[in-house]
Amino acid sequence: MSETQRKLTTIFSADVQDYTRLMGSDEEGTLATLKRYRDAMSGLIAAHGGRIVNTWGDGLIADFPSVVEAVRTAVDVQTELSGFNAAKPAAEQMLFRIGINLGDVILEGTDIYGDGVNIAARLQASAPAGGIVISSTVYDQVRNKVPVGFDFLGPLTVKNVSEAIPSYSVRIGEAAAQPASAARQTAAAAIDHGPRPTTSPSKVRKRLSIFAIAAAVLVIVNALSWQGVFWAAWPILALAVTAGVIMVRLQDRFDRHMTSLAIIGIGLVGINLLSWQGTFWAIWPLMGFATVAAIRWVMRN
């Protein structure tokens, strides 16, 4: 009897579409975004009972004891990352491709090997950006258990595997439903047109430094020309709100529209306090902003 340890498991393979192009455009920003997105993915994998087996570059392999939970994880990952990407220009969006296969694998320590892993990786490579492709063995287990649609893609040829693997795309939106070939053509067209012009993080940091220097100069001028009124508070408040708006452009962890509303709300509170006459009138626009933010949150989720 062979002493090789094996197990039947669900293999989850993911990587980033056009990762090389993103790195060529902005290495530091791409690595920071990859870390944030991968942290979100890791949390969802763990929440659904999965285990990250290995990571390399922009790739990730995980396995799940439950086929249903693996597919639910993939849907949740693409849904959450879609929300992150919604606030980014198209050329800066980080889109993952996910492939899922149910197969027998070889165990070696904490790692897994075998045709089951190779098939998952091949399914992932054939998935459209932001999409999910599963094998027929996965489809047979989840077709009536997960509230998503499926499109048959036909047999998929895998290197070193004698028989073609029937595959299905998971329909979680129009982008996920489009064929892999069409998705690749769309991505290629986006590359041909080039990235949209955007402000780099280094330039934004320089602008924030300029705002800080300007605020300090205003305080000094106010102090040197002191006549009992701290008038510098008004331009400093304007600079702070402007700096906050710029910081919104640097992050993608939170919804940019809701974050912008929060910054405007803080600005209104500042105006209310600086012009205080015994009435906290800022409460009314703040309630309006809170209502808009709540509606937007509910619609997104």
PDB file of N, CA, C and O in Angstrom, residues 203-250:
ATOM      1  N   LYS A 203       2.199  62.387  -5.694  1.00  0.00           N
ATOM      2  CA  LYS A 203       1.787  63.763  -5.951  1.00  0.00           C
ATOM      3  C   LYS A 203       0.759  64.226  -4.932  1.00  0.00           C
ATOM      4  O   LYS A 203       0.767  65.376  -4.496  1.00  0.00           O
ATOM      5  N   VAL A 204      -0.147  63.305  -4.549  1.00  0.00           N
ATOM      6  CA  VAL A 204      -1.158  63.667  -3.563  1.00  0.00           C
ATOM      7  C   VAL A 204      -0.506  63.960  -2.216  1.00  0.00           C
ATOM      8  O   VAL A 204      -0.868  64.906  -1.522  1.00  0.00           O
ATOM      9  N   ARG A 205       0.490  63.144  -1.833  1.00  0.00           N
ATOM     10  CA  ARG A 205       1.197  63.381  -0.572  1.00  0.00           C
ATOM     11  C   ARG A 205       1.886  64.738  -0.582  1.00  0.00           C
ATOM     12  O   ARG A 205       1.918  65.446   0.429  1.00  0.00           O
ATOM     13  N   LYS A 206       2.454  65.131  -1.728  1.00  0.00           N
ATOM     14  CA  LYS A 206       3.096  66.437  -1.829  1.00  0.00           C
ATOM     15  C   LYS A 206       2.070  67.549  -1.645  1.00  0.00           C
ATOM     16  O   LYS A 206       2.343  68.556  -0.974  1.00  0.00           O
ATOM     17  N   ARG A 207       0.884  67.377  -2.239  1.00  0.00           N
ATOM     18  CA  ARG A 207      -0.157  68.394  -2.098  1.00  0.00           C
ATOM     19  C   ARG A 207      -0.617  68.520  -0.655  1.00  0.00           C
ATOM     20  O   ARG A 207      -0.851  69.619  -0.151  1.00  0.00           O
ATOM     21  N   LEU A 208      -0.743  67.378   0.029  1.00  0.00           N
ATOM     22  CA  LEU A 208      -1.132  67.422   1.439  1.00  0.00           C
ATOM     23  C   LEU A 208      -0.071  68.146   2.270  1.00  0.00           C
ATOM     24  O   LEU A 208      -0.403  68.882   3.209  1.00  0.00           O
ATOM     25  N   SER A 209       1.196  67.935   1.937  1.00  0.00           N
ATOM     26  CA  SER A 209       2.275  68.630   2.643  1.00  0.00           C
ATOM     27  C   SER A 209       2.183  70.139   2.408  1.00  0.00           C
ATOM     28  O   SER A 209       2.412  70.938   3.327  1.00  0.00           O
ATOM     29  N   ILE A 210       1.835  70.517   1.167  1.00  0.00           N
ATOM     30  CA  ILE A 210       1.680  71.941   0.853  1.00  0.00           C
ATOM     31  C   ILE A 210       0.544  72.543   1.682  1.00  0.00           C
ATOM     32  O   ILE A 210       0.654  73.652   2.214  1.00  0.00           O
ATOM     33  N   PHE A 211      -0.570  71.791   1.814  1.00  0.00           N
ATOM     34  CA  PHE A 211      -1.690  72.278   2.621  1.00  0.00           C
ATOM     35  C   PHE A 211      -1.271  72.470   4.081  1.00  0.00           C
ATOM     36  O   PHE A 211      -1.647  73.444   4.729  1.00  0.00           O
ATOM     37  N   ALA A 212      -0.484  71.514   4.600  1.00  0.00           N
ATOM     38  CA  ALA A 212      -0.035  71.616   5.990  1.00  0.00           C
ATOM     39  C   ALA A 212       0.858  72.842   6.189  1.00  0.00           C
ATOM     40  O   ALA A 212       0.734  73.561   7.190  1.00  0.00           O
ATOM     41  N   ILE A 213       1.755  73.075   5.224  1.00  0.00           N
ATOM     42  CA  ILE A 213       2.632  74.249   5.305  1.00  0.00           C
ATOM     43  C   ILE A 213       1.805  75.534   5.237  1.00  0.00           C
ATOM     44  O   ILE A 213       2.033  76.487   5.988  1.00  0.00           O
ATOM     45  N   ALA A 214       0.815  75.553   4.325  1.00  0.00           N
ATOM     46  CA  ALA A 214      -0.039  76.738   4.185  1.00  0.00           C
ATOM     47  C   ALA A 214      -0.794  77.021   5.482  1.00  0.00           C
ATOM     48  O   ALA A 214      -0.923  78.174   5.911  1.00  0.00           O
ATOM     49  N   ALA A 215      -1.297  75.949   6.133  1.00  0.00           N
ATOM     50  CA  ALA A 215      -2.019  76.130   7.395  1.00  0.00           C
ATOM     51  C   ALA A 215      -1.097  76.701   8.469  1.00  0.00           C
ATOM     52  O   ALA A 215      -1.485  77.602   9.233  1.00  0.00           O
ATOM     53  N   ALA A 216       0.141  76.200   8.530  1.00  0.00           N
ATOM     54  CA  ALA A 216       1.098  76.701   9.515  1.00  0.00           C
ATOM     55  C   ALA A 216       1.422  78.175   9.266  1.00  0.00           C
ATOM     56  O   ALA A 216       1.515  78.975  10.206  1.00  0.00           O
ATOM     57  N   VAL A 217       1.587  78.554   7.995  1.00  0.00           N
ATOM     58  CA  VAL A 217       1.879  79.946   7.650  1.00  0.00           C
ATOM     59  C   VAL A 217       0.725  80.848   8.075  1.00  0.00           C
ATOM     60  O   VAL A 217       0.920  81.954   8.609  1.00  0.00           O
ATOM     61  N   LEU A 218      -0.518  80.395   7.839  1.00  0.00           N
ATOM     62  CA  LEU A 218      -1.689  81.179   8.231  1.00  0.00           C
ATOM     63  C   LEU A 218      -1.730  81.419   9.745  1.00  0.00           C
ATOM     64  O   LEU A 218      -2.053  82.521  10.199  1.00  0.00           O
ATOM     65  N   VAL A 219      -1.407  80.376  10.515  1.00  0.00           N
ATOM     66  CA  VAL A 219      -1.387  80.524  11.972  1.00  0.00           C
ATOM     67  C   VAL A 219      -0.333  81.543  12.390  1.00  0.00           C
ATOM     68  O   VAL A 219      -0.569  82.405  13.256  1.00  0.00           O
ATOM     69  N   ILE A 220       0.851  81.476  11.763  1.00  0.00           N
ATOM     70  CA  ILE A 220       1.931  82.409  12.103  1.00  0.00           C
ATOM     71  C   ILE A 220       1.534  83.846  11.746  1.00  0.00           C
ATOM     72  O   ILE A 220       1.730  84.782  12.543  1.00  0.00           O
ATOM     73  N   VAL A 221       0.969  84.038  10.540  1.00  0.00           N
ATOM     74  CA  VAL A 221       0.541  85.378  10.126  1.00  0.00           C
ATOM     75  C   VAL A 221      -0.523  85.919  11.067  1.00  0.00           C
ATOM     76  O   VAL A 221      -0.501  87.092  11.466  1.00  0.00           O
ATOM     77  N   ASN A 222      -1.478  85.045  11.444  1.00  0.00           N
ATOM     78  CA  ASN A 222      -2.539  85.455  12.366  1.00  0.00           C
ATOM     79  C   ASN A 222      -1.942  85.882  13.715  1.00  0.00           C
ATOM     80  O   ASN A 222      -2.343  86.888  14.312  1.00  0.00           O
ATOM     81  N   ALA A 223      -0.953  85.107  14.183  1.00  0.00           N
ATOM     82  CA  ALA A 223      -0.332  85.413  15.477  1.00  0.00           C
ATOM     83  C   ALA A 223       0.445  86.724  15.425  1.00  0.00           C
ATOM     84  O   ALA A 223       0.394  87.533  16.366  1.00  0.00           O
ATOM     85  N   LEU A 224       1.172  86.936  14.318  1.00  0.00           N
ATOM     86  CA  LEU A 224       1.987  88.149  14.208  1.00  0.00           C
ATOM     87  C   LEU A 224       1.139  89.410  14.026  1.00  0.00           C
ATOM     88  O   LEU A 224       1.586  90.510  14.358  1.00  0.00           O
ATOM     89  N   SER A 225      -0.062  89.236  13.464  1.00  0.00           N
ATOM     90  CA  SER A 225      -0.944  90.395  13.264  1.00  0.00           C
ATOM     91  C   SER A 225      -2.141  90.338  14.203  1.00  0.00           C
ATOM     92  O   SER A 225      -3.237  90.769  13.872  1.00  0.00           O
ATOM     93  N   TRP A 226      -1.930  89.789  15.373  1.00  0.00           N
ATOM     94  CA  TRP A 226      -3.031  89.503  16.300  1.00  0.00           C
ATOM     95  C   TRP A 226      -3.788  90.763  16.714  1.00  0.00           C
ATOM     96  O   TRP A 226      -3.198  91.759  17.126  1.00  0.00           O
ATOM     97  N   GLN A 227      -5.110  90.701  16.559  1.00  0.00           N
ATOM     98  CA  GLN A 227      -5.984  91.797  16.992  1.00  0.00           C
ATOM     99  C   GLN A 227      -7.180  91.239  17.760  1.00  0.00           C
ATOM    100  O   GLN A 227      -8.271  91.789  17.728  1.00  0.00           O
ATOM    101  N   GLY A 228      -6.929  90.109  18.395  1.00  0.00           N
ATOM    102  CA  GLY A 228      -7.968  89.510  19.218  1.00  0.00           C
ATOM    103  C   GLY A 228      -8.896  88.557  18.495  1.00  0.00           C
ATOM    104  O   GLY A 228      -9.840  88.050  19.087  1.00  0.00           O
ATOM    105  N   VAL A 229      -8.657  88.310  17.203  1.00  0.00           N
ATOM    106  CA  VAL A 229      -9.519  87.415  16.420  1.00  0.00           C
ATOM    107  C   VAL A 229      -8.655  86.350  15.730  1.00  0.00           C
ATOM    108  O   VAL A 229      -7.670  86.692  15.054  1.00  0.00           O
ATOM    109  N   PHE A 230      -9.039  85.086  15.905  1.00  0.00           N
ATOM    110  CA  PHE A 230      -8.309  84.000  15.236  1.00  0.00           C
ATOM    111  C   PHE A 230      -8.976  83.725  13.884  1.00  0.00           C
ATOM    112  O   PHE A 230      -9.672  82.746  13.683  1.00  0.00           O
ATOM    113  N   TRP A 231      -8.746  84.628  12.913  1.00  0.00           N
ATOM    114  CA  TRP A 231      -9.385  84.519  11.604  1.00  0.00           C
ATOM    115  C   TRP A 231      -8.831  83.366  10.765  1.00  0.00           C
ATOM    116  O   TRP A 231      -9.463  82.904   9.815  1.00  0.00           O
ATOM    117  N   ALA A 232      -7.626  82.892  11.119  1.00  0.00           N
ATOM    118  CA  ALA A 232      -7.004  81.807  10.340  1.00  0.00           C
ATOM    119  C   ALA A 232      -7.798  80.508  10.409  1.00  0.00           C
ATOM    120  O   ALA A 232      -7.589  79.599   9.590  1.00  0.00           O
ATOM    121  N   ALA A 233      -8.712  80.402  11.380  1.00  0.00           N
ATOM    122  CA  ALA A 233      -9.486  79.157  11.510  1.00  0.00           C
ATOM    123  C   ALA A 233     -10.307  78.868  10.262  1.00  0.00           C
ATOM    124  O   ALA A 233     -10.470  77.699   9.868  1.00  0.00           O
ATOM    125  N   TRP A 234     -10.811  79.917   9.597  1.00  0.00           N
ATOM    126  CA  TRP A 234     -11.657  79.705   8.419  1.00  0.00           C
ATOM    127  C   TRP A 234     -10.875  79.145   7.230  1.00  0.00           C
ATOM    128  O   TRP A 234     -11.272  78.107   6.674  1.00  0.00           O
ATOM    129  N   PRO A 235      -9.754  79.772   6.816  1.00  0.00           N
ATOM    130  CA  PRO A 235      -9.015  79.161   5.702  1.00  0.00           C
ATOM    131  C   PRO A 235      -8.420  77.803   6.066  1.00  0.00           C
ATOM    132  O   PRO A 235      -8.300  76.926   5.205  1.00  0.00           O
ATOM    133  N   ILE A 236      -8.064  77.613   7.351  1.00  0.00           N
ATOM    134  CA  ILE A 236      -7.535  76.293   7.755  1.00  0.00           C
ATOM    135  C   ILE A 236      -8.623  75.234   7.628  1.00  0.00           C
ATOM    136  O   ILE A 236      -8.360  74.102   7.189  1.00  0.00           O
ATOM    137  N   LEU A 237      -9.862  75.563   7.991  1.00  0.00           N
ATOM    138  CA  LEU A 237     -10.968  74.617   7.834  1.00  0.00           C
ATOM    139  C   LEU A 237     -11.168  74.265   6.367  1.00  0.00           C
ATOM    140  O   LEU A 237     -11.365  73.089   6.017  1.00  0.00           O
ATOM    141  N   ALA A 238     -11.089  75.270   5.487  1.00  0.00           N
ATOM    142  CA  ALA A 238     -11.229  75.012   4.053  1.00  0.00           C
ATOM    143  C   ALA A 238     -10.114  74.103   3.554  1.00  0.00           C
ATOM    144  O   ALA A 238     -10.345  73.177   2.759  1.00  0.00           O
ATOM    145  N   LEU A 239      -8.879  74.347   4.029  1.00  0.00           N
ATOM    146  CA  LEU A 239      -7.747  73.497   3.643  1.00  0.00           C
ATOM    147  C   LEU A 239      -7.942  72.063   4.146  1.00  0.00           C
ATOM    148  O   LEU A 239      -7.635  71.100   3.436  1.00  0.00           O
ATOM    149  N   ALA A 240      -8.461  71.911   5.360  1.00  0.00           N
ATOM    150  CA  ALA A 240      -8.663  70.582   5.932  1.00  0.00           C
ATOM    151  C   ALA A 240      -9.701  69.784   5.141  1.00  0.00           C
ATOM    152  O   ALA A 240      -9.519  68.590   4.877  1.00  0.00           O
ATOM    153  N   VAL A 241     -10.802  70.459   4.757  1.00  0.00           N
ATOM    154  CA  VAL A 241     -11.833  69.769   3.964  1.00  0.00           C
ATOM    155  C   VAL A 241     -11.269  69.363   2.610  1.00  0.00           C
ATOM    156  O   VAL A 241     -11.499  68.248   2.127  1.00  0.00           O
ATOM    157  N   THR A 242     -10.498  70.263   1.984  1.00  0.00           N
ATOM    158  CA  THR A 242      -9.886  69.943   0.691  1.00  0.00           C
ATOM    159  C   THR A 242      -8.922  68.761   0.824  1.00  0.00           C
ATOM    160  O   THR A 242      -8.914  67.856  -0.018  1.00  0.00           O
ATOM    161  N   ALA A 243      -8.117  68.767   1.890  1.00  0.00           N
ATOM    162  CA  ALA A 243      -7.191  67.659   2.119  1.00  0.00           C
ATOM    163  C   ALA A 243      -7.947  66.350   2.327  1.00  0.00           C
ATOM    164  O   ALA A 243      -7.531  65.284   1.844  1.00  0.00           O
ATOM    165  N   GLY A 244      -9.089  66.416   3.033  1.00  0.00           N
ATOM    166  CA  GLY A 244      -9.887  65.214   3.244  1.00  0.00           C
ATOM    167  C   GLY A 244     -10.425  64.645   1.950  1.00  0.00           C
ATOM    168  O   GLY A 244     -10.420  63.431   1.732  1.00  0.00           O
ATOM    169  N   VAL A 245     -10.869  65.519   1.055  1.00  0.00           N
ATOM    170  CA  VAL A 245     -11.361  65.069  -0.249  1.00  0.00           C
ATOM    171  C   VAL A 245     -10.246  64.372  -1.032  1.00  0.00           C
ATOM    172  O   VAL A 245     -10.472  63.348  -1.690  1.00  0.00           O
ATOM    173  N   ILE A 246      -9.032  64.916  -0.946  1.00  0.00           N
ATOM    174  CA  ILE A 246      -7.903  64.293  -1.644  1.00  0.00           C
ATOM    175  C   ILE A 246      -7.595  62.923  -1.041  1.00  0.00           C
ATOM    176  O   ILE A 246      -7.310  61.965  -1.768  1.00  0.00           O
ATOM    177  N   MET A 247      -7.675  62.798   0.280  1.00  0.00           N
ATOM    178  CA  MET A 247      -7.402  61.520   0.914  1.00  0.00           C
ATOM    179  C   MET A 247      -8.400  60.453   0.494  1.00  0.00           C
ATOM    180  O   MET A 247      -8.063  59.272   0.426  1.00  0.00           O
ATOM    181  N   VAL A 248      -9.633  60.879   0.201  1.00  0.00           N
ATOM    182  CA  VAL A 248     -10.637  59.923  -0.271  1.00  0.00           C
ATOM    183  C   VAL A 248     -10.179  59.254  -1.559  1.00  0.00           C
ATOM    184  O   VAL A 248     -10.419  58.067  -1.795  1.00  0.00           O
ATOM    185  N   ARG A 249      -9.497  59.986  -2.392  1.00  0.00           N
ATOM    186  CA  ARG A 249      -9.020  59.442  -3.666  1.00  0.00           C
ATOM    187  C   ARG A 249      -7.925  58.406  -3.473  1.00  0.00           C
ATOM    188  O   ARG A 249      -7.654  57.617  -4.370  1.00  0.00           O
ATOM    189  N   LEU A 250      -7.268  58.415  -2.309  1.00  0.00           N
ATOM    190  CA  LEU A 250      -6.163  57.493  -2.065  1.00  0.00           C
ATOM    191  C   LEU A 250      -6.602  56.143  -1.520  1.00  0.00           C
ATOM    192  O   LEU A 250      -5.810  55.210  -1.501  1.00  0.00           O
TER     193      LEU A 250
END
